[in-house]
Structures are given as structure tokens and as C-alpha cells.
Amino acid sequence: MQWGDEGKGKVIDLLSSQAEYIVRSQGGNNAGHTIMVGTEEYRFHLIPSGILYPHVRCYITGGTAIDPEVLLKEIRGLEERGIELKGRLFISPYAHLIFSYHRSLDKLYEAQKGEHAIGTTGRGIGPCYADRVSRIGVRMGEFVRPDIFKKRLKQVVAQKNQELTSIFHEPTLDFEEIFAANEKYAKLLAPYVYDVENFLAGALKKDSKMLFEGAHGTFLDVTFGTYPYVTSSSTIAAGICNGAGVGPSQITRTLGVIKAYTTRVGNGPLPTAINAEDEKLFLDHTAAREIGTTTGRKRRIGWFDGPLGRFAARLNGANDLAVTKLDVLDHLPSIKVCKGYMLDGEMLEIPPSIMEDFQRVQPVYEVLDGWQTSTREATSIEQLPKNARKYLNYLESLCEVPIGIISLGPEREKTLILKDFFTN
Ligand code: IMP
């Protein structure tokens, strides 16, 4: 519901225990989830974290961008920890591939933008999606067919070489070298390629319990996010339909994961940002787990932003909210919540569409009393301090969506689940 890193991984992981099928439908290894199971930490970038439950099958659909080297590393890492993937992980032939030239171009474009750089993860996501819409991408189905892959790659490498040499004065790419490395990856990935979208359509007909996990965050959406400081896929709930090839009528419930405060990595505005001095009092980045899983960057910190929450609730059609990391606020004597923005003397309920205006908005705050007690041991909503409940009620009223989950720490058991999400 914000800029990613809300702690979706944990919520997805919890709901996965009740699902049969878990589906990842957009983005690539720019995403990252960290899951704690007991004292064991697992980091995921592409594979749905539901894979940790032996009964669950995981699907990576056509809307994703897959770096084969990264995916194979993730597969190997899980296998080394005793998690069986064969027959449990399936990849769509429609998914696009990320190659080394996408990663190089990502960095070159960023350098070219200078002070206007987006602050990408450098994983080649933007250039891969750009190739998809320019219709020069390579998809998984083609990748695992060496004859077709060779032909397609040759054509693209010639085109990329023109760009690399004439615009960036970089050395040319060696086609044979790229082909040889990727041919090996393709052989290893081929057993996972499967007619995913048709299989999922069949399972939906049988009313199977399917969980579609989002990646990144609403305001990184390529259309409705804080453009141009966004990622290159559709990160809102509708992006799931598009990326997984399912119709909107098939999604029965949408859960919006939202952090009890706001964070952002990469560049672009963060209206409720607190200054560096206060940030130290607000949280310790390491203790609060506010260091990116993918890039190791420290996240910028801000107060809860109501206009963003409200707009995200609308854009996603959220039925419920999962509020995460409430415990991080436990020590604060008072907590600010942004209820609107002032821009040129006018009060705004939702963020402006133009970045230059968004950069100028002044947050209008409501100051709520803190609770200064640990919430981490609460096992029911009634056990939360009164001021924590007031805080949660205020977030609900700003977003106009009821809260269904409250997360009070990274562990699976530190969660209050207020409803059953798999019953209509
Ligand atoms: P890209 O997705 O690597 O192109 O990066 C574009 C912007 O999205 C940058 O500001 C990244 O930091 C941000 N971004 C992409 N994925 C995530 C995510 O999963 N969490 C948080 N930020 C992300």
C-alpha cells in the first residue's frame, strides 16, 4: 500500500498456510521478502515464500521479469536447506528474461540521469520491461528452446551493441559468451517451465484457494505511482490480473499490507519524512529491520501518510488492511499522522499526480499520544494498549478500510489475525 517493504512477506507467509496455490505475477528480483521461521531467516526475491509450506505449489506467471542466474541461485539456496522445489515451482513461458545487458543498461541510464536518477535496484528491471514493450524481449518459452533463443538473442545483441557503443561508448557485447552462459541456465530452468496460466484458470474453476502476492508497493506502480520514481511494472492489485492472466472477477478479496509508519528506498518525494536527528529517536534501522533485503540500503523513514493510504486503498480496492510493524512505535511518547496535504492554500485528500507538485506538498498532522508499552506479547486486539487501538482506529478511518491483520514483530506468532481471509 506504500512504497514497498511493508512486510508483505510475513503476511503472505502466514496466509500461505491456508492456500493451495501461491502466485507471483509481476516484477522481478528488485523485490525482496525476509521471512522468519523460528530463528531461521529466509530471503526471497522471485520465488513465492509460500514454498516453505510443503503442501503449497508456487507459480511465477507471465507478467514477471526473471533473471535466470538469480532464480537458479534462489532455487539452489532453498534446496540446500532441504526444501524440495521440483513439482512445486512452476514458471510461465510468457515471463520475460533479464540478461547481463539489462543490468548494465540499468546502471548506465541511471548514471546518465545524474541528479534525476531514480535510485533503481540496478537489477535490470526497467530495461527488461522496456524491451518487452518494444517487442524485442526474450520470454521463458523461447529461452528454453536453444534454436529459437539463439536467433532471438543474436538479433537483440546486435541492437544493444549499437546503443552501447554509439551512445555510451562502452565495449561491445560478445554474443557467444552471453549465449553459452544462458544456454546452461536454460537447461537448468527448463524442467520448471509449465503452462502456468491455463493451469491456474482450471484451478480457479474448481474454487481452489489461491493467493496472489503483490510485489513492491502501490506508489512504485508504473502508472499511478510517484512517476518517474517508480518501478516498471504494475504493482497495484489490477496488475495481478494482468500479470497472471486472470480476470478481475476471479479475485474475491484484496488485502492491503500497510506499515504503521512510512518508508521509502530510492529517490523521489517522501512528504512525511522525519529529519535525520529525529530518525535516530524514531528507530534503529537494524533493530527495526529497515535495511533493504535486495540492496542493503537504509530506508528513509516518515510518519504514517493518510493521503497515500487513502489513495492506495482506492487504487487497490482493498477490502481489508494488514497493519505491520506497530511494535516499532512502542517507545514513542507521541506519534504524528498526516491527515492531508496543503498545496497552494488548498487541502488535498490524495496525492497530486504531478511530481513537481508532490514535492511541494506540506503534510498536515494530527498528533496522537503514544502508548510506551510493548505490544509484542499481545495475543488479541483487546490486549493492545488503549492508545495503540486508538492509533489503529485512526489509520482505519483515514484509509476507509477495516483492519484485518496486525503484525507486532517479524515472527509468525507475533500476529493478530482478526478474520478468515479464505472464506467468502
Ligand atoms: P527498479 O524497480 O529497480 O527499477 O527501481 C525503481 C524504484 O523502485 C527504486 O526507487 C527502487 O528502490 C524501488 N523498488 C523496486 N522494488 C522495490 C521493492 O520491492 N521495495 C522497495 N522499493 C523497491
Tab-separated table of C-alpha atoms and ligand atoms in Angstrom:
chain	number	residue	atom	x	y	z
A	1	MET	CA	0.000	0.000	0.000
A	2	GLN	CA	3.039	2.356	0.263
A	3	TRP	CA	6.487	2.200	-1.346
A	4	GLY	CA	7.179	-1.467	-0.738
A	5	ASP	CA	8.849	-3.008	2.287
A	6	GLU	CA	5.631	-3.005	4.310
A	7	GLY	CA	6.387	-6.532	5.465
A	8	LYS	CA	4.211	-8.257	2.874
A	9	GLY	CA	6.463	-11.279	3.022
A	10	LYS	CA	5.372	-12.140	6.512
A	11	VAL	CA	1.662	-11.608	5.781
A	12	ILE	CA	1.872	-13.668	2.609
A	13	ASP	CA	3.731	-16.352	4.502
A	14	LEU	CA	1.027	-16.524	7.170
A	15	LEU	CA	-1.823	-16.709	4.675
A	16	SER	CA	0.094	-19.250	2.623
A	17	SER	CA	-0.551	-21.854	5.298
A	18	GLN	CA	-4.208	-21.835	4.234
A	19	ALA	CA	-3.658	-21.605	0.472
A	20	GLU	CA	-3.062	-24.362	-2.042
A	21	TYR	CA	-1.534	-22.206	-4.772
A	22	ILE	CA	0.608	-19.087	-4.465
A	23	VAL	CA	1.136	-16.862	-7.458
A	24	ARG	CA	3.724	-14.170	-8.145
A	25	SER	CA	2.645	-12.121	-11.116
A	26	GLN	CA	4.864	-9.073	-11.686
A	27	GLY	CA	8.278	-7.551	-11.061
A	28	GLY	CA	11.495	-9.423	-10.604
A	29	ASN	CA	14.381	-9.643	-8.201
A	30	ASN	CA	14.043	-5.953	-7.398
A	31	ALA	CA	11.618	-7.280	-4.763
A	32	GLY	CA	12.714	-8.911	-1.558
A	33	HIS	CA	10.931	-10.623	1.311
A	34	THR	CA	12.523	-11.713	4.559
A	35	ILE	CA	10.701	-14.465	6.449
A	36	MET	CA	11.491	-15.651	9.948
A	37	VAL	CA	10.588	-19.233	10.797
A	38	GLY	CA	11.647	-19.762	14.398
A	39	THR	CA	15.214	-18.484	14.402
A	40	GLU	CA	15.754	-19.311	10.715
A	41	GLU	CA	15.784	-16.397	8.285
A	42	TYR	CA	14.842	-16.867	4.635
A	43	ARG	CA	15.252	-14.233	1.925
A	44	PHE	CA	13.181	-14.374	-1.224
A	45	HIS	CA	13.351	-12.317	-4.399
A	46	LEU	CA	11.438	-14.269	-7.026
A	47	ILE	CA	10.101	-17.480	-5.554
A	48	PRO	CA	6.916	-17.023	-3.509
A	49	SER	CA	7.707	-17.502	0.169
A	50	GLY	CA	4.776	-19.945	0.362
A	51	ILE	CA	7.290	-22.540	-0.842
A	52	LEU	CA	8.216	-23.013	2.839
A	53	TYR	CA	4.924	-24.890	3.344
A	54	PRO	CA	5.275	-28.402	1.868
A	55	HIS	CA	1.620	-28.545	0.756
A	56	VAL	CA	1.830	-25.346	-1.306
A	57	ARG	CA	2.626	-25.072	-5.010
A	58	CYS	CA	4.138	-21.843	-6.338
A	59	TYR	CA	3.692	-20.188	-9.706
A	60	ILE	CA	5.673	-17.402	-11.375
A	61	THR	CA	3.489	-16.005	-14.147
A	62	GLY	CA	3.872	-14.170	-17.439
A	63	GLY	CA	3.980	-10.641	-16.016
A	64	THR	CA	7.286	-11.189	-14.247
A	65	ALA	CA	10.875	-10.383	-15.260
A	66	ILE	CA	13.244	-13.223	-14.415
A	67	ASP	CA	16.999	-13.077	-14.087
A	68	PRO	CA	17.880	-16.735	-14.664
A	69	GLU	CA	21.113	-16.549	-12.704
A	70	VAL	CA	19.309	-15.113	-9.664
A	71	LEU	CA	16.425	-17.561	-9.868
A	72	LEU	CA	18.775	-20.536	-10.061
A	73	LYS	CA	20.708	-19.236	-7.071
A	74	GLU	CA	17.469	-18.917	-5.114
A	75	ILE	CA	16.433	-22.448	-6.125
A	76	ARG	CA	19.816	-23.869	-5.109
A	77	GLY	CA	19.786	-21.971	-1.798
A	78	LEU	CA	16.401	-23.430	-0.862
A	79	GLU	CA	17.349	-26.928	-1.985
A	80	GLU	CA	20.473	-26.769	0.160
A	81	ARG	CA	18.197	-26.078	3.130
A	82	GLY	CA	16.164	-29.182	2.342
A	83	ILE	CA	13.236	-27.533	0.549
A	84	GLU	CA	12.135	-29.563	-2.449
A	85	LEU	CA	11.173	-27.462	-5.486
A	86	LYS	CA	10.681	-29.938	-8.315
A	87	GLY	CA	6.967	-30.397	-8.875
A	88	ARG	CA	6.245	-27.431	-6.591
A	89	LEU	CA	7.596	-24.469	-8.545
A	90	PHE	CA	6.274	-23.619	-11.999
A	91	ILE	CA	7.304	-20.828	-14.350
A	92	SER	CA	5.250	-19.360	-17.162
A	93	PRO	CA	6.584	-19.460	-20.738
A	94	TYR	CA	5.330	-15.849	-21.047
A	95	ALA	CA	7.686	-14.444	-18.383
A	96	HIS	CA	10.465	-12.199	-19.717
A	97	LEU	CA	14.160	-12.783	-19.166
A	98	ILE	CA	16.703	-10.371	-17.718
A	99	PHE	CA	20.192	-10.626	-19.210
A	100	SER	CA	23.515	-9.040	-18.252
A	101	TYR	CA	22.973	-6.214	-20.748
A	102	HIS	CA	19.764	-5.219	-18.960
A	103	ARG	CA	21.693	-4.866	-15.717
A	104	SER	CA	24.453	-2.851	-17.442
A	105	LEU	CA	21.964	-0.574	-19.168
A	106	ASP	CA	20.041	-0.024	-15.914
A	107	LYS	CA	23.231	1.391	-14.379
A	108	LEU	CA	24.160	3.400	-17.492
A	109	TYR	CA	20.690	5.020	-17.702
A	110	GLU	CA	20.861	5.911	-14.034
A	111	ALA	CA	24.310	7.471	-14.420
A	112	GLN	CA	23.072	9.381	-17.476
A	113	LYS	CA	20.196	10.850	-15.430
A	114	GLY	CA	22.663	12.291	-12.916
A	115	GLU	CA	20.812	14.114	-10.112
A	116	HIS	CA	17.487	12.939	-11.556
A	117	ALA	CA	18.408	9.270	-11.127
A	118	ILE	CA	15.554	7.066	-9.904
A	119	GLY	CA	17.710	5.118	-7.475
A	120	THR	CA	16.834	1.780	-9.059
A	121	THR	CA	17.911	-1.515	-7.577
A	122	GLY	CA	20.247	-1.910	-10.589
A	123	ARG	CA	18.789	-5.336	-11.320
A	124	GLY	CA	17.916	-4.605	-14.960
A	125	ILE	CA	14.175	-4.445	-14.345
A	126	GLY	CA	13.410	-1.237	-16.273
A	127	PRO	CA	15.440	-2.178	-19.381
A	128	CYS	CA	13.871	-5.665	-19.404
A	129	TYR	CA	10.314	-4.299	-19.287
A	130	ALA	CA	11.279	-1.670	-21.866
A	131	ASP	CA	12.348	-4.484	-24.202
A	132	ARG	CA	9.054	-6.233	-23.532
A	133	VAL	CA	7.011	-3.258	-24.738
A	134	SER	CA	9.476	-2.563	-27.547
A	135	ARG	CA	8.823	-6.163	-28.571
A	136	ILE	CA	12.450	-7.233	-28.521
A	137	GLY	CA	12.377	-9.195	-25.247
A	138	VAL	CA	13.066	-12.895	-24.830
A	139	ARG	CA	10.462	-14.945	-22.967
A	140	MET	CA	10.930	-18.087	-20.903
A	141	GLY	CA	9.265	-20.269	-23.535
A	142	GLU	CA	11.791	-19.100	-26.136
A	143	PHE	CA	14.691	-19.180	-23.688
A	144	VAL	CA	14.379	-22.915	-23.112
A	145	ARG	CA	14.305	-23.648	-26.868
A	146	PRO	CA	18.015	-23.228	-27.856
A	147	ASP	CA	17.342	-22.789	-31.601
A	148	ILE	CA	14.779	-20.038	-31.055
A	149	PHE	CA	16.741	-18.453	-28.212
A	150	LYS	CA	19.912	-18.248	-30.319
A	151	LYS	CA	18.130	-16.486	-33.158
A	152	ARG	CA	16.367	-14.015	-30.879
A	153	LEU	CA	19.410	-13.235	-28.776
A	154	LYS	CA	21.568	-12.593	-31.845
A	155	GLN	CA	19.124	-10.012	-33.081
A	156	VAL	CA	18.861	-8.214	-29.720
A	157	VAL	CA	22.596	-8.270	-29.027
A	158	ALA	CA	23.250	-6.549	-32.365
A	159	GLN	CA	20.750	-3.851	-31.426
A	160	LYS	CA	22.130	-3.426	-27.902
A	161	ASN	CA	25.672	-3.180	-29.249
A	162	GLN	CA	24.667	-0.217	-31.378
A	163	GLU	CA	23.261	1.531	-28.325
A	164	LEU	CA	26.184	0.630	-26.056
A	165	THR	CA	28.857	1.792	-28.470
A	166	SER	CA	27.300	4.839	-30.079
A	167	ILE	CA	25.557	6.343	-27.036
A	168	PHE	CA	27.572	5.119	-24.070
A	169	HIS	CA	30.943	4.401	-25.751
A	170	GLU	CA	31.016	1.049	-23.993
A	171	PRO	CA	32.696	-2.116	-25.356
A	172	THR	CA	30.514	-4.412	-27.473
A	173	LEU	CA	28.765	-7.465	-26.021
A	174	ASP	CA	30.061	-10.860	-27.002
A	175	PHE	CA	27.063	-12.785	-28.324
A	176	GLU	CA	28.710	-16.230	-27.992
A	177	GLU	CA	29.631	-15.585	-24.392
A	178	ILE	CA	26.108	-14.479	-23.395
A	179	PHE	CA	24.546	-17.353	-25.293
A	180	ALA	CA	26.830	-20.001	-23.775
A	181	ALA	CA	26.196	-18.874	-20.170
A	182	ASN	CA	22.461	-18.624	-20.675
A	183	GLU	CA	22.150	-21.890	-22.556
A	184	LYS	CA	23.337	-23.566	-19.350
A	185	TYR	CA	20.803	-21.665	-17.251
A	186	ALA	CA	18.038	-22.509	-19.715
A	187	LYS	CA	18.732	-26.249	-19.395
A	188	LEU	CA	18.500	-25.990	-15.626
A	189	LEU	CA	15.273	-23.963	-15.698
A	190	ALA	CA	13.518	-25.953	-18.433
A	191	PRO	CA	12.031	-28.529	-16.012
A	192	TYR	CA	10.178	-25.733	-14.212
A	193	VAL	CA	8.556	-24.220	-17.314
A	194	TYR	CA	4.899	-25.092	-17.431
A	195	ASP	CA	1.591	-23.956	-18.863
A	196	VAL	CA	1.015	-21.921	-15.699
A	197	GLU	CA	-1.815	-19.577	-16.740
A	198	ASN	CA	-4.008	-22.353	-18.126
A	199	PHE	CA	-3.383	-24.494	-15.101
A	200	LEU	CA	-4.385	-21.632	-12.776
A	201	ALA	CA	-7.562	-20.980	-14.789
A	202	GLY	CA	-8.526	-24.627	-14.292
A	203	ALA	CA	-7.775	-24.500	-10.570
A	204	LEU	CA	-9.863	-21.338	-10.176
A	205	LYS	CA	-12.799	-23.077	-11.842
A	206	LYS	CA	-12.596	-25.664	-9.079
A	207	ASP	CA	-12.712	-22.912	-6.409
A	208	SER	CA	-9.189	-23.663	-5.211
A	209	LYS	CA	-7.669	-21.470	-2.536
A	210	MET	CA	-5.253	-19.280	-4.418
A	211	LEU	CA	-3.162	-16.448	-3.053
A	212	PHE	CA	-1.821	-13.833	-5.457
A	213	GLU	CA	1.042	-11.985	-3.863
A	214	GLY	CA	1.882	-8.439	-4.876
A	215	ALA	CA	5.421	-7.145	-5.097
A	216	HIS	CA	6.973	-3.690	-4.477
A	217	GLY	CA	4.309	-1.167	-3.461
A	218	THR	CA	1.412	0.890	-4.767
A	219	PHE	CA	3.427	4.092	-5.209
A	220	LEU	CA	6.008	2.280	-7.305
A	221	ASP	CA	3.271	1.445	-9.826
A	222	VAL	CA	4.327	2.498	-13.317
A	223	THR	CA	1.003	4.274	-13.942
A	224	PHE	CA	-0.273	5.555	-10.579
A	225	GLY	CA	2.923	5.661	-8.545
A	226	THR	CA	5.153	8.665	-7.925
A	227	TYR	CA	6.232	8.738	-11.561
A	228	PRO	CA	9.027	8.819	-12.694
A	229	TYR	CA	10.300	7.490	-9.333
A	230	VAL	CA	8.603	4.157	-9.830
A	231	THR	CA	9.396	0.651	-10.941
A	232	SER	CA	8.440	-0.606	-14.400
A	233	SER	CA	5.561	-2.950	-13.649
A	234	SER	CA	2.011	-2.503	-12.462
A	235	THR	CA	2.237	-3.040	-8.724
A	236	ILE	CA	-1.420	-2.435	-7.815
A	237	ALA	CA	-3.982	-5.208	-7.380
A	238	ALA	CA	-5.108	-4.893	-11.003
A	239	GLY	CA	-1.523	-5.629	-12.061
A	240	ILE	CA	-2.040	-9.080	-10.625
A	241	CYS	CA	-4.825	-9.798	-13.121
A	242	ASN	CA	-2.738	-8.517	-15.958
A	243	GLY	CA	0.410	-10.366	-14.938
A	244	ALA	CA	-1.244	-13.665	-14.078
A	245	GLY	CA	-3.761	-13.739	-16.914
A	246	VAL	CA	-6.806	-13.869	-14.633
A	247	GLY	CA	-9.921	-11.755	-14.955
A	248	PRO	CA	-10.836	-9.252	-12.209
A	249	SER	CA	-13.982	-11.237	-11.418
A	250	GLN	CA	-11.766	-14.079	-10.201
A	251	ILE	CA	-10.218	-12.120	-7.327
A	252	THR	CA	-12.537	-12.488	-4.357
A	253	ARG	CA	-10.675	-10.438	-1.782
A	254	THR	CA	-7.889	-7.873	-1.720
A	255	LEU	CA	-5.768	-7.380	1.375
A	256	GLY	CA	-3.694	-4.187	1.517
A	257	VAL	CA	-0.485	-4.514	3.520
A	258	ILE	CA	0.405	-1.189	5.103
A	259	LYS	CA	3.116	-0.262	7.573
A	260	ALA	CA	2.200	1.641	10.756
A	261	TYR	CA	4.548	4.387	9.502
A	262	THR	CA	6.083	5.120	6.093
A	263	THR	CA	9.396	4.172	4.498
A	264	ARG	CA	10.940	4.602	1.116
A	265	VAL	CA	14.144	3.488	-0.592
A	266	GLY	CA	15.486	5.016	-3.753
A	267	ASN	CA	14.821	8.599	-4.763
A	268	GLY	CA	11.603	10.596	-5.024
A	269	PRO	CA	9.455	12.521	-2.550
A	270	LEU	CA	8.515	11.307	0.926
A	271	PRO	CA	6.300	14.128	2.305
A	272	THR	CA	6.166	12.878	5.898
A	273	ALA	CA	9.932	12.264	6.152
A	274	ILE	CA	11.391	12.971	9.566
A	275	ASN	CA	14.744	14.668	9.862
A	276	ALA	CA	17.914	12.673	10.354
A	277	GLU	CA	18.204	13.654	14.032
A	278	ASP	CA	14.635	12.549	14.899
A	279	GLU	CA	15.076	9.432	12.790
A	280	LYS	CA	17.588	8.156	15.344
A	281	LEU	CA	14.994	8.513	18.119
A	282	PHE	CA	12.288	7.038	15.933
A	283	LEU	CA	14.072	3.785	15.230
A	284	ASP	CA	17.304	1.909	14.899
A	285	HIS	CA	17.428	0.758	11.253
A	286	THR	CA	18.919	-2.602	12.120
A	287	ALA	CA	16.661	-3.387	15.075
A	288	ALA	CA	13.570	-2.231	13.156
A	289	ARG	CA	14.662	-4.216	10.083
A	290	GLU	CA	14.601	-1.121	7.887
A	291	ILE	CA	17.503	-2.098	5.664
A	292	GLY	CA	16.550	-3.311	2.171
A	293	THR	CA	16.563	-7.100	1.602
A	294	THR	CA	17.590	-6.605	-2.023
A	295	THR	CA	20.110	-3.769	-1.942
A	296	GLY	CA	21.136	-3.405	1.702
A	297	ARG	CA	20.198	0.295	1.553
A	298	LYS	CA	18.838	2.059	4.653
A	299	ARG	CA	15.204	3.005	4.137
A	300	ARG	CA	14.097	6.612	4.610
A	301	ILE	CA	11.575	6.978	7.442
A	302	GLY	CA	8.376	9.027	7.667
A	303	TRP	CA	5.203	9.311	9.751
A	304	PHE	CA	2.081	7.484	8.558
A	305	ASP	CA	0.804	9.239	5.450
A	306	GLY	CA	-3.014	9.310	5.306
A	307	PRO	CA	-3.406	10.690	1.750
A	308	LEU	CA	-1.180	7.884	0.470
A	309	GLY	CA	-3.073	5.252	2.477
A	310	ARG	CA	-6.424	6.574	1.262
A	311	PHE	CA	-5.341	6.667	-2.383
A	312	ALA	CA	-3.749	3.209	-2.144
A	313	ALA	CA	-6.958	1.803	-0.674
A	314	ARG	CA	-8.880	3.163	-3.674
A	315	LEU	CA	-6.351	2.125	-6.308
A	316	ASN	CA	-6.261	-1.427	-4.993
A	317	GLY	CA	-9.889	-1.752	-3.990
A	318	ALA	CA	-8.610	-3.072	-0.663
A	319	ASN	CA	-11.225	-4.958	1.392
A	320	ASP	CA	-9.031	-5.144	4.486
A	321	LEU	CA	-5.759	-3.808	5.797
A	322	ALA	CA	-2.868	-5.712	7.322
A	323	VAL	CA	-1.052	-3.163	9.500
A	324	THR	CA	2.555	-4.153	10.051
A	325	LYS	CA	5.331	-3.127	12.421
A	326	LEU	CA	3.104	-1.492	15.000
A	327	ASP	CA	5.656	-2.590	17.634
A	328	VAL	CA	8.291	-0.271	16.116
A	329	LEU	CA	6.244	2.661	17.502
A	330	ASP	CA	6.002	1.203	21.019
A	331	HIS	CA	8.550	3.558	22.607
A	332	LEU	CA	7.332	6.865	21.158
A	333	PRO	CA	5.701	9.362	23.567
A	334	SER	CA	3.640	10.904	20.753
A	335	ILE	CA	3.038	9.930	17.152
A	336	LYS	CA	2.251	12.164	14.204
A	337	VAL	CA	-0.138	11.060	11.482
A	338	CYS	CA	-0.522	13.008	8.254
A	339	LYS	CA	-4.224	13.567	7.576
A	340	GLY	CA	-3.940	15.707	4.446
A	341	TYR	CA	-1.582	17.837	2.386
A	342	MET	CA	-1.593	21.594	1.905
A	343	LEU	CA	-0.698	22.736	-1.577
A	344	ASP	CA	-1.024	26.382	-2.649
A	345	GLY	CA	-3.521	27.069	0.135
A	346	GLU	CA	-5.686	24.080	-0.700
A	347	MET	CA	-6.132	20.938	1.423
A	348	LEU	CA	-5.610	17.726	-0.581
A	349	GLU	CA	-7.088	14.353	0.371
A	350	ILE	CA	-4.951	12.329	-2.009
A	351	PRO	CA	-1.518	12.951	-3.543
A	352	PRO	CA	-1.257	15.192	-6.616
A	353	SER	CA	-0.429	13.414	-9.875
A	354	ILE	CA	2.451	15.683	-10.893
A	355	MET	CA	5.771	15.071	-9.185
A	356	GLU	CA	6.704	18.768	-9.073
A	357	ASP	CA	3.519	19.404	-7.027
A	358	PHE	CA	4.002	16.334	-4.876
A	359	GLN	CA	7.459	17.601	-3.981
A	360	ARG	CA	5.901	20.838	-2.660
A	361	VAL	CA	3.053	19.491	-0.502
A	362	GLN	CA	3.071	20.304	3.223
A	363	PRO	CA	1.774	17.489	5.415
A	364	VAL	CA	-0.930	18.433	7.922
A	365	TYR	CA	-0.554	16.352	11.077
A	366	GLU	CA	-2.741	15.041	13.831
A	367	VAL	CA	-0.635	14.271	16.905
A	368	LEU	CA	-1.703	11.177	18.828
A	369	ASP	CA	-0.486	10.041	22.230
A	370	GLY	CA	1.888	7.096	22.163
A	371	TRP	CA	1.464	4.022	24.379
A	372	GLN	CA	5.058	3.483	25.553
A	373	THR	CA	4.414	-0.171	26.389
A	374	SER	CA	5.496	-3.240	24.466
A	375	THR	CA	2.791	-4.595	22.182
A	376	ARG	CA	4.843	-7.617	21.206
A	377	GLU	CA	3.259	-10.052	23.632
A	378	ALA	CA	-0.365	-9.184	22.785
A	379	THR	CA	-2.352	-12.166	21.549
A	380	SER	CA	-5.652	-10.351	20.987
A	381	ILE	CA	-6.675	-6.858	20.000
A	382	GLU	CA	-8.104	-6.309	23.496
A	383	GLN	CA	-4.622	-6.815	24.935
A	384	LEU	CA	-3.225	-3.877	22.962
A	385	PRO	CA	-2.807	-0.639	24.931
A	386	LYS	CA	-5.742	1.764	24.569
A	387	ASN	CA	-3.661	4.335	22.693
A	388	ALA	CA	-2.422	1.702	20.252
A	389	ARG	CA	-6.037	0.790	19.490
A	390	LYS	CA	-6.860	4.482	19.054
A	391	TYR	CA	-3.944	4.796	16.652
A	392	LEU	CA	-5.162	1.813	14.623
A	393	ASN	CA	-8.716	3.163	14.533
A	394	TYR	CA	-7.371	6.440	13.201
A	395	LEU	CA	-5.496	4.669	10.392
A	396	GLU	CA	-8.683	2.771	9.525
A	397	SER	CA	-10.685	5.983	9.326
A	398	LEU	CA	-8.089	7.683	7.116
A	399	CYS	CA	-7.933	4.755	4.681
A	400	GLU	CA	-11.654	3.987	4.984
A	401	VAL	CA	-10.820	0.279	5.157
A	402	PRO	CA	-11.116	-2.043	8.190
A	403	ILE	CA	-8.054	-3.697	9.682
A	404	GLY	CA	-7.930	-7.491	9.381
A	405	ILE	CA	-4.361	-8.239	10.474
A	406	ILE	CA	-1.973	-6.553	12.914
A	407	SER	CA	1.677	-7.536	12.899
A	408	LEU	CA	3.731	-6.991	16.036
A	409	GLY	CA	7.128	-8.421	15.147
A	410	PRO	CA	8.900	-10.450	12.476
A	411	GLU	CA	7.987	-13.883	13.854
A	412	ARG	CA	4.965	-15.782	12.566
A	413	GLU	CA	3.383	-15.889	16.023
A	414	LYS	CA	3.585	-12.117	16.551
A	415	THR	CA	0.424	-11.504	14.562
A	416	LEU	CA	-3.208	-10.808	15.348
A	417	ILE	CA	-5.407	-12.241	12.613
A	418	LEU	CA	-8.854	-10.746	13.047
A	419	LYS	CA	-10.686	-12.597	10.272
A	420	ASP	CA	-10.649	-15.598	7.994
A	421	PHE	CA	-9.455	-14.457	4.579
A	422	PHE	CA	-10.256	-17.619	2.696
A	423	THR	CA	-13.957	-17.743	3.491
A	424	ASN	CA	-16.172	-15.654	1.259
B	1	IMP	P1	13.703	-0.718	-10.079
B	1	IMP	O1	12.471	-1.489	-9.764
B	1	IMP	O2	14.973	-1.464	-9.749
B	1	IMP	O3	13.697	-0.176	-11.473
B	1	IMP	O4	13.738	0.562	-9.123
B	1	IMP	C1	12.802	1.623	-9.222
B	1	IMP	C2	12.429	2.156	-7.850
B	1	IMP	O5	11.639	1.194	-7.186
B	1	IMP	C3	13.616	2.415	-6.917
B	1	IMP	O6	13.296	3.541	-6.105
B	1	IMP	C4	13.682	1.162	-6.063
B	1	IMP	O7	14.307	1.400	-4.819
B	1	IMP	C5	12.200	0.876	-5.915
B	1	IMP	N1	11.875	-0.532	-5.645
B	1	IMP	C6	11.748	-1.534	-6.542
B	1	IMP	N2	11.347	-2.655	-5.943
B	1	IMP	C7	11.199	-2.383	-4.644
B	1	IMP	C8	10.759	-3.154	-3.512
B	1	IMP	O8	10.428	-4.331	-3.583
B	1	IMP	N3	10.727	-2.479	-2.323
B	1	IMP	C9	11.044	-1.169	-2.213
B	1	IMP	N4	11.444	-0.423	-3.245
B	1	IMP	C10	11.524	-1.014	-4.444
